Each structure stands twice: as structure tokens, then as C-alpha cells.
Short mmCIF file of C-alpha atoms in Angstrom, two decimals:
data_model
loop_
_atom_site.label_atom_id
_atom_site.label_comp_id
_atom_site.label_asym_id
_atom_site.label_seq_id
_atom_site.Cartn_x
_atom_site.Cartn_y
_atom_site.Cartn_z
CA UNK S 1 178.98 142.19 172.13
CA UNK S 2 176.98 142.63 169.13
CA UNK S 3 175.98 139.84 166.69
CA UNK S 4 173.83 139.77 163.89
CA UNK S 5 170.80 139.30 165.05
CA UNK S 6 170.60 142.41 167.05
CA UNK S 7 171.90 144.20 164.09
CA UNK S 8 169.49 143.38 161.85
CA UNK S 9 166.78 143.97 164.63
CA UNK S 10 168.13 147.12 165.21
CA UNK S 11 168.37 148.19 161.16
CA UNK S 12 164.93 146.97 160.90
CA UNK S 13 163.93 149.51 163.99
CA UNK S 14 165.85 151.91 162.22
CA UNK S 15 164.12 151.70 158.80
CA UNK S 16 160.65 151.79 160.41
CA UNK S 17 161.04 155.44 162.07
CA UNK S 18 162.06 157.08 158.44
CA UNK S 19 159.76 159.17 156.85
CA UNK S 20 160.60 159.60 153.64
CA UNK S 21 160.58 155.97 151.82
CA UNK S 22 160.93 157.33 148.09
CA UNK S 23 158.45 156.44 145.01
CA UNK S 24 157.06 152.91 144.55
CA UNK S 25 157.27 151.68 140.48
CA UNK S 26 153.64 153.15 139.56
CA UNK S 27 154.39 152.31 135.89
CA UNK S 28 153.86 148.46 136.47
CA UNK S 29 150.45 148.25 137.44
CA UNK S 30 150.75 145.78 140.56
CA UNK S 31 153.66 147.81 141.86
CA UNK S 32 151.96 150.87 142.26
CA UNK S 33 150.00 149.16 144.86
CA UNK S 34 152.26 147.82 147.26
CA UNK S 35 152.43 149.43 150.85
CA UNK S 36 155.55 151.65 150.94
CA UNK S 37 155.99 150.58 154.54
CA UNK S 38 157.54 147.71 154.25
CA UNK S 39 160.94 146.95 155.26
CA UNK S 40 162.69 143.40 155.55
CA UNK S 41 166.01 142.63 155.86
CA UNK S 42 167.74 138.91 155.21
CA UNK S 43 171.85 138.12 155.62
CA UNK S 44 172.80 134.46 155.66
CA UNK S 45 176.13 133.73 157.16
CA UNK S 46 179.05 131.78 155.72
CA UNK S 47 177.74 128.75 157.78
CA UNK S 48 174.31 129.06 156.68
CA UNK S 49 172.43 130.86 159.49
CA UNK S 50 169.82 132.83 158.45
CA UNK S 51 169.08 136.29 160.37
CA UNK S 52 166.43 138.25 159.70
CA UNK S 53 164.19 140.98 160.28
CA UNK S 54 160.93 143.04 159.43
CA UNK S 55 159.14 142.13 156.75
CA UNK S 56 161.62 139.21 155.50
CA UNK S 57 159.38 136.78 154.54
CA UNK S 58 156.95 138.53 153.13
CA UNK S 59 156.86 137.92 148.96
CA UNK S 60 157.62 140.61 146.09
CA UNK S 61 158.47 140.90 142.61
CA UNK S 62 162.23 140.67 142.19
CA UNK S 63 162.22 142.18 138.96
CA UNK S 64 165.53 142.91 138.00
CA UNK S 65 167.47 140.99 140.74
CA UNK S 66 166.41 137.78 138.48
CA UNK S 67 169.07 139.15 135.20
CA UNK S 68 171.86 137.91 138.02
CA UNK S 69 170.22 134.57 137.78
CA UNK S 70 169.64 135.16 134.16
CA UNK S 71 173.10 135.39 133.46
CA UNK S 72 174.65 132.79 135.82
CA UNK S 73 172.35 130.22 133.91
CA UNK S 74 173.73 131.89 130.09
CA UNK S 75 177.15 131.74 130.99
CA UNK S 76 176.68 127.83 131.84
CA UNK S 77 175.30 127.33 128.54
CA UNK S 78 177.02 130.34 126.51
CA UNK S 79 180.55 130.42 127.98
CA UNK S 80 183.20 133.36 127.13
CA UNK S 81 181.02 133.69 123.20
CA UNK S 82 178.53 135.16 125.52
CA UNK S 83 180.53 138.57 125.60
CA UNK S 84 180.46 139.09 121.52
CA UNK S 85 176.55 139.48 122.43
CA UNK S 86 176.67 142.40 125.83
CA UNK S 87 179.40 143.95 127.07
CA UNK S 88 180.57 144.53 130.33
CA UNK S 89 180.64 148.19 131.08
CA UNK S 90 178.82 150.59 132.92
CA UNK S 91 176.10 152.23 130.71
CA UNK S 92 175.94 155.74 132.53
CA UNK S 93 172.46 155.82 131.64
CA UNK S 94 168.77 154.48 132.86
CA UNK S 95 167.98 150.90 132.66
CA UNK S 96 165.19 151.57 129.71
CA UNK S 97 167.92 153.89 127.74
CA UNK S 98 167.60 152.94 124.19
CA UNK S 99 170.61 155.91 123.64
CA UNK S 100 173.76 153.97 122.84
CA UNK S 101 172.60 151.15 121.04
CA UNK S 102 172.42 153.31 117.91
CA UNK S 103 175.75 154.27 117.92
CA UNK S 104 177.29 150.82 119.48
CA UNK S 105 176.00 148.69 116.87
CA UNK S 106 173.00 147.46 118.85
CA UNK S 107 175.60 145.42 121.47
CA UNK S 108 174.33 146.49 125.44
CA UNK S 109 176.51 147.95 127.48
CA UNK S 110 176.21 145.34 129.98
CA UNK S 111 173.50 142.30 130.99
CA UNK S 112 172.02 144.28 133.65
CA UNK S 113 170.63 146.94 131.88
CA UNK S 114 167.28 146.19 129.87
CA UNK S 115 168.58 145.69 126.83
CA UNK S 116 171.85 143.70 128.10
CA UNK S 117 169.11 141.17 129.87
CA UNK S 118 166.66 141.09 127.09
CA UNK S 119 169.71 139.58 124.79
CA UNK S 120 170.62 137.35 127.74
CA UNK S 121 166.90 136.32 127.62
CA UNK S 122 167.16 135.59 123.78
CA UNK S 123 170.74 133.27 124.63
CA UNK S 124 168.65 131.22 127.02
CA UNK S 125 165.58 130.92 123.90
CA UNK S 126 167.80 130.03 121.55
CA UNK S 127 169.66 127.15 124.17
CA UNK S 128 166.25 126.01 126.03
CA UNK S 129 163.20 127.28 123.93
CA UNK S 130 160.90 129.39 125.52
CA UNK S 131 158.91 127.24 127.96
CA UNK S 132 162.19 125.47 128.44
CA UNK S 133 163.99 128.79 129.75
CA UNK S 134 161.50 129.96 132.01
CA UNK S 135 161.20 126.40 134.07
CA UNK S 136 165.06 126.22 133.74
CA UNK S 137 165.03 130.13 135.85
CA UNK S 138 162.43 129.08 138.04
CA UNK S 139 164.22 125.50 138.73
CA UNK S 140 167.26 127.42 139.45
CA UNK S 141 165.38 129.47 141.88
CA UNK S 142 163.57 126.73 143.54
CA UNK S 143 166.67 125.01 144.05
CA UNK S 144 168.98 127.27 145.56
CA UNK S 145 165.97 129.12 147.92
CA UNK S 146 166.07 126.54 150.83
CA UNK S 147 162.83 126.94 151.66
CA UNK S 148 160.81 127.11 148.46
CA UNK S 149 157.00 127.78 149.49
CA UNK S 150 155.73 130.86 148.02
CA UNK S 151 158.14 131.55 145.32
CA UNK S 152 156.65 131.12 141.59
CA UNK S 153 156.69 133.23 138.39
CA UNK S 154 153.51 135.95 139.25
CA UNK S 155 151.86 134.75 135.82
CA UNK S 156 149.62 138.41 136.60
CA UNK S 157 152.93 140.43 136.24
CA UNK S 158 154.26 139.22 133.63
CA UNK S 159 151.35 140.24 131.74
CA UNK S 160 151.28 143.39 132.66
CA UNK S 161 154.32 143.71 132.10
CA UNK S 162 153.95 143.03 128.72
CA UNK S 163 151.16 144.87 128.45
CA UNK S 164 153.35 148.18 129.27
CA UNK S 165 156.38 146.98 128.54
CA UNK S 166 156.20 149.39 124.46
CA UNK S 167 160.03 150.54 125.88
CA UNK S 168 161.15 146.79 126.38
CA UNK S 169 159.60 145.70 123.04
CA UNK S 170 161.75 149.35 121.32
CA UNK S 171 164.77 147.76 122.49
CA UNK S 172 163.92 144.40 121.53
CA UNK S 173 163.09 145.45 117.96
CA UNK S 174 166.14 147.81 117.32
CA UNK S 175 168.77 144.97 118.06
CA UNK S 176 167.00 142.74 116.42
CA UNK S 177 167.94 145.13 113.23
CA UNK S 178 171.53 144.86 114.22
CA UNK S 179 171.10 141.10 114.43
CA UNK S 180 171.80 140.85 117.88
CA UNK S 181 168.13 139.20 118.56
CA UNK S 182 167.96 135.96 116.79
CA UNK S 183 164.55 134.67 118.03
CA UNK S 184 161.13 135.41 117.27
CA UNK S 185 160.81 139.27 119.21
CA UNK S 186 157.83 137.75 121.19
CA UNK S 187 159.33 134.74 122.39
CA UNK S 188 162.22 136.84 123.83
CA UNK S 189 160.20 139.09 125.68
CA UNK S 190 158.26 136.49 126.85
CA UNK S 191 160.63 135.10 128.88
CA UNK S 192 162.47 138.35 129.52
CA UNK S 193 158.71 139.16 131.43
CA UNK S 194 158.39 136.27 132.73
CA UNK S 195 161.30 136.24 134.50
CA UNK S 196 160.99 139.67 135.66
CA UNK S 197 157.91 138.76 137.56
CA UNK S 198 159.70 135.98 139.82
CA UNK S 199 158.42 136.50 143.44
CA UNK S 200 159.52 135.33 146.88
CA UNK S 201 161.35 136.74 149.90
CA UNK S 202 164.34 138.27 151.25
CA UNK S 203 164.97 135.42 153.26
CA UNK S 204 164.58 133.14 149.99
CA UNK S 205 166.38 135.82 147.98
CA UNK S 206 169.69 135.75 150.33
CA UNK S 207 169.62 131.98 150.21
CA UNK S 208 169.68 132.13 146.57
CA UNK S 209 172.27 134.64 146.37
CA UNK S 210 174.51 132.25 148.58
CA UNK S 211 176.07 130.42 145.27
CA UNK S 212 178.04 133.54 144.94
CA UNK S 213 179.11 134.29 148.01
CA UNK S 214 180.81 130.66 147.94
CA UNK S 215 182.05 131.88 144.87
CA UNK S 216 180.08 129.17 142.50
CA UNK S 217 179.39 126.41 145.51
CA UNK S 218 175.62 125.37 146.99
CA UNK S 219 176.34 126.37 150.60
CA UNK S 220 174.39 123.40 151.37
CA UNK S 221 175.42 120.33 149.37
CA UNK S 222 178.90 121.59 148.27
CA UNK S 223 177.60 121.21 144.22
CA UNK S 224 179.17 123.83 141.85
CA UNK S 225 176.70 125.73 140.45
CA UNK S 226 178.69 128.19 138.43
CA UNK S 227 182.62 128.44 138.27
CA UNK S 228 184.87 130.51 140.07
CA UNK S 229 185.61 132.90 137.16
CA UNK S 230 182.32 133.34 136.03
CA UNK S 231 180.60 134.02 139.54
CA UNK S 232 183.49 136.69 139.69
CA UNK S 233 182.71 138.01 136.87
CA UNK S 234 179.10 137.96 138.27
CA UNK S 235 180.00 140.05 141.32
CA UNK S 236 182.14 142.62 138.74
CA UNK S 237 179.63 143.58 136.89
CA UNK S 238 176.94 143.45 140.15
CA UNK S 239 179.86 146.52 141.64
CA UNK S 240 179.75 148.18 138.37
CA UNK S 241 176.67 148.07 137.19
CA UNK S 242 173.88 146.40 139.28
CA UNK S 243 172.27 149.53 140.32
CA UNK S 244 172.38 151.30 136.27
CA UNK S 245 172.86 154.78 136.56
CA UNK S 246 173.71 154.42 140.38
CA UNK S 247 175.85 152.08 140.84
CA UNK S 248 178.99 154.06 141.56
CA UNK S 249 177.47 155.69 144.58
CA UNK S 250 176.24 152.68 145.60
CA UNK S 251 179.91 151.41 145.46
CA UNK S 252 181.18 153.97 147.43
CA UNK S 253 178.03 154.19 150.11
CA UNK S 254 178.14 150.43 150.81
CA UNK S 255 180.70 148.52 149.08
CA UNK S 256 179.76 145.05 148.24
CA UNK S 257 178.53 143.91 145.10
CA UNK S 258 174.73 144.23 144.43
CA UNK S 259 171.74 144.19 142.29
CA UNK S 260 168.70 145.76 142.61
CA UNK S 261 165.16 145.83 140.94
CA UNK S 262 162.54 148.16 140.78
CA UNK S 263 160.33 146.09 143.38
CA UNK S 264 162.34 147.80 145.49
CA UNK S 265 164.94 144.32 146.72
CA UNK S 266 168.31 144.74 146.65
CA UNK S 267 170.64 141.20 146.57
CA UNK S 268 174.69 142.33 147.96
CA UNK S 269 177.28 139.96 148.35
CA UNK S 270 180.13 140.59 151.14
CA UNK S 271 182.34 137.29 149.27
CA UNK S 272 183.12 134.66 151.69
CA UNK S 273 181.04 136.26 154.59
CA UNK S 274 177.35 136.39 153.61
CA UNK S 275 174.69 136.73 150.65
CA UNK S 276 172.10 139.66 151.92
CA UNK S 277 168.75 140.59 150.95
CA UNK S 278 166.55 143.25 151.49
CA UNK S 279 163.36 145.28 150.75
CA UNK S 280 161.23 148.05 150.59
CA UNK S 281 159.63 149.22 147.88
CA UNK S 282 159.87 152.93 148.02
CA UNK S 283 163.12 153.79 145.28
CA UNK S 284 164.83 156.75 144.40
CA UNK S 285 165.35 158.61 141.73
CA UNK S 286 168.00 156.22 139.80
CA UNK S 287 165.22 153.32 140.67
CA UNK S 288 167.07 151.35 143.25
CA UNK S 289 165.47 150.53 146.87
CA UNK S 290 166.14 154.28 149.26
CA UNK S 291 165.77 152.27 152.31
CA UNK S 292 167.11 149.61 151.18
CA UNK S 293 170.19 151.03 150.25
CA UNK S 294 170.40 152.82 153.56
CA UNK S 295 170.03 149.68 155.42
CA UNK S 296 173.03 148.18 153.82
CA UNK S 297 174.86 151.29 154.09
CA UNK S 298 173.96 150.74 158.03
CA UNK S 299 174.81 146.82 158.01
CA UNK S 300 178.87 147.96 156.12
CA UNK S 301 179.08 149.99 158.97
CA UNK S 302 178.66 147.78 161.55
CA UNK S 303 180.39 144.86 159.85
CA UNK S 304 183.19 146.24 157.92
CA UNK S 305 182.14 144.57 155.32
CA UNK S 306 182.86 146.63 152.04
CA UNK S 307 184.80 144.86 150.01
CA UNK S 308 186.76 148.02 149.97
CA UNK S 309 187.99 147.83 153.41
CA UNK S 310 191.18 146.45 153.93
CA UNK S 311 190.39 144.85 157.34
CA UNK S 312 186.78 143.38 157.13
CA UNK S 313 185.69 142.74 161.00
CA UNK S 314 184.44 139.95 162.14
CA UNK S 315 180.74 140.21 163.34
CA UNK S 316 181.59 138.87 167.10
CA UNK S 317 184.26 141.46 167.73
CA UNK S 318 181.96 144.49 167.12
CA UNK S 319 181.24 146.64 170.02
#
């Protein structure tokens, strides 16, 4: 009888013989350098067991995985008038795509893309201030990690992030002339880098991710952190559009709700069952995680846990 320890194990063993491990993000200085052998892997169960294997507690840059957070903590503070701001569609394009906003009136397709989080970013300026924002993502972090050692903002990526980051600072600018940005451009930014460059580790990252596998509740104290509509909305727009340009054969390889970010973590959800995590920094050509996205294509398999399958197994019947 298999369980999920030995699965992960055995993904983990899996991950380590494959070659090819895709392109690591060479356009953000410090993520050029990371080793493209790395491989962890994180699930925490419905009653809070962690398993884990590889390199799971080992920190990165979440990058984009932190607009889920973004938006859980705008949607407290915003409610439904958040929507007049982003949509919530799939954009068809790359994350950076400036494209549509001409022709849509400067409104994002969704807040997963760029310039859907950048205006999520500017909702959370306008509601917290700047400084006020950032401590308000990282205290969300912090709080829902479990075990918080090691997990801070990476004050050297965020710089150099916004030292690159011309494309981000494009999109800012356009909406802004559409009147979709309200605060000053570098304020926005600011915390739009800022919390691009939170770091910690698959094992913190599934803990985190746990609120909406509850569907809103702290696994641990039983607290709502976000209602049941708006994490479902959450996990909607995580199928639909959490890996940009990608995200509908993501849907169909794997099946659960998930974000990525170009540090090469992927967060998935299988609702009511577990919040997983994992890593490797290697990505493809749409920018999401290739092992990582084959290792949860391996864990659905052995699970049944696509939300797409009408039967979902349970863990201690598998074979």
C-alpha cells in the first residue's frame, strides 16, 4: 500500500534522473544563478501532515506565486469593486504582454498576469501605504507558513528587480494613462517588487497555500482568513490563468488549481485534500517550472486528484 511519503520519495527520485530541466530566469540577475538541479517537492494533507521530499526546504524566490497572496489580502480590503479594476479572464498571452491593454482600456485581463498584479499592488498602496502593504504581505506570509525561519522579502531582489524591471514600469505607466493606477508609479512598483522577491520553501509555501485548500480556514487555529467565495474565486482564476499563456495545458496535464512563478515554484491546490508545493528552477518555454509541472502531473496520477476526476482516490487505497 502506497502512502504519501513514498510517493513523494519516489517523484523526487524521479525528477533527479531527468536530463533536460529547461531554462532558469537569466533576465533577473540572481536567478540566473541558481543550480538547475534542484528539485523539492511539499504536499500537506487535510490533517496537517507535512510530506516532503528533495530539496523542500531549501529557500527561493517565489516570484509570482506571491500575486495569489496579493490578491487574497485585496479582496479583504477591496471586496467585489475590486473587479471594475482586473478582470478575470485568461489573457492568451505572456505575463509581460503589454498587447491588450491598448485596446481594453488599460483594465488587465486578470490579477495574475503582470499588469493584473501590478494594479492589485496599487489597491493594497492606496488601502495600506507602501511600507504598510509590504509588512501586511509579509505578515500574511509569516503567519500562515508554520514554521517561519528563513522566509523574508530578499531586499537584493527586489532591487534588481527594479533595476530591470523597464517592461514592469511600461505597464505601470500606460494604465496609469487610462487611470487605472492611482498612486505615485514608484510606490506601486515598489511594492509590486518587493513582493515579488518573497523567499522561503516548498514546505513553507504548501503550508501557506493551506488557507485555500480549507477553502478560507487556518488549518491550524480554525480562523477565517478569506471567505468561501472569494478563495473560490481564488482557485478559478489559479485553473484559468495561474500559469499565463499555459495554463490550459496545465489544466488538462494535472488538474488542480495552480500558480506558478518564474523561480521556478509552482503552489496547486487539490480542495479539501491538500495544498502542494514544489520546485525547480529550470522553466519552459511559457515560464512555468518543466519539472515541476511534471512532478505534479506524476503526484494526479497517483492520487486521482484532478479536480477533473469524478472519483478522486483516496491516498491509502492506491496500489
Amino acid at each position: 500500500m502506497a502512502d504519501l511519503d513514498s510517493i513523494v520519495a519516489e517523484i523526487a527520485r524521479d525528477m533527479q534522473m531527468i536530463t533536460e530541466r529547461g531554462h532558469v530566469a537569466d533576465y533577473i540577475p540572481p536567478l540566473a544563478c541558481v543550480d538547475p538541479a534542484k528539485f523539492g517537492i511539499a504536499i500537506i494533507d487535510a490533517g496537517g501532515t507535512a510530506h516532503v521530499a528533495g530539496d523542500a526546504d531549501e529557500a527561493f524566490s517565489i516570484q509570482s506565486l506571491s500575486k495569489v497572496f496579493g490578491l487574497t489580502l485585496a479582496l479583504t480590503l477591496e471586496g467585489s469593486e475590486l473587479w471594475s479594476r482586473v478582470r478575470q479572464e485568461p489573457s492568451g498571452s505572456a505575463f509581460n504582454s503589454i498587447v491588450q491593454l491598448e485596446s481594453e482600456h488599460g483594465i488587465p485581463r486578470n490579477p495574475f498576469i503582470n499588469a493584473g498584479a501590478i494594479v492589485i499592488s496599487d489597491i493594497l498602496v492606496s488601502r495600506l501605504g507602501r511600507l504598510g502593504a509590504r509588512q501586511a504581505l509579509l505578515d500574511f506570509a509569516l503567519s500562515q507558513s508554520g514554521a517561519p525561519e528563513g522566509l523574508h522579502i530578499d531586499e537584493n531582489m527586489a532591487r534588481q528587480e527594479r533595476d530591470t524591471g523597464f517592461r514592469n514600469a511600461a505597464l505601470a505607466n500606460y494604465m496609469r494613462t487610462f487611470g487605472n493606477i492611482r498612486n505615485p508609479i514608484e510606490d506601486t512598483l515598489d511594492l509590486y517588487f518587493h513582493q515579488c522577491a518573497l523567499t522561503m520553501s516548498c514546505r513553507q509555501l504548501a503550508e501557506i497555500g493551506c488557507y485555500l485548500m480549507t477553502g478560507g480556514v487556518d488549518l491550524r487555529s480554525g480562523r477565517m482568513i478569506t471567505s468561501v467565495p472569494d478563495a473560490r474565486t481564488t482557485m478559478a482564476l489559479m485553473m484559468m490563468c495561474g500559469h499565463y499563456d499555459g495554463s490550459g495545458a496545465f489544466a488538462i496535464r494535472v488538474g488542480l488549481p495552480g500558480k506558478s512563478g518564474v523561480g521556478g515554484g509552482i503552489m496547486a491546490i487539490a480542495p479539501g485534500l491538500a495544498s502542494v508545493a514544489v520546485w525547480s528552477p529550470g522553466l519552459n518555454s511559457q515560464g512555468n517550472s518543466l519539472l515541476g509541472t511534471l512532478a505534479l502531473e506524476r503526484l494526479v496520477q497517483r492520487t486521482g486528484w484532478s479536480v477533473f476526476n469524478p472519483f478522486p482516490l483516496s491516498v491509502q487505497t492506491i496500489p
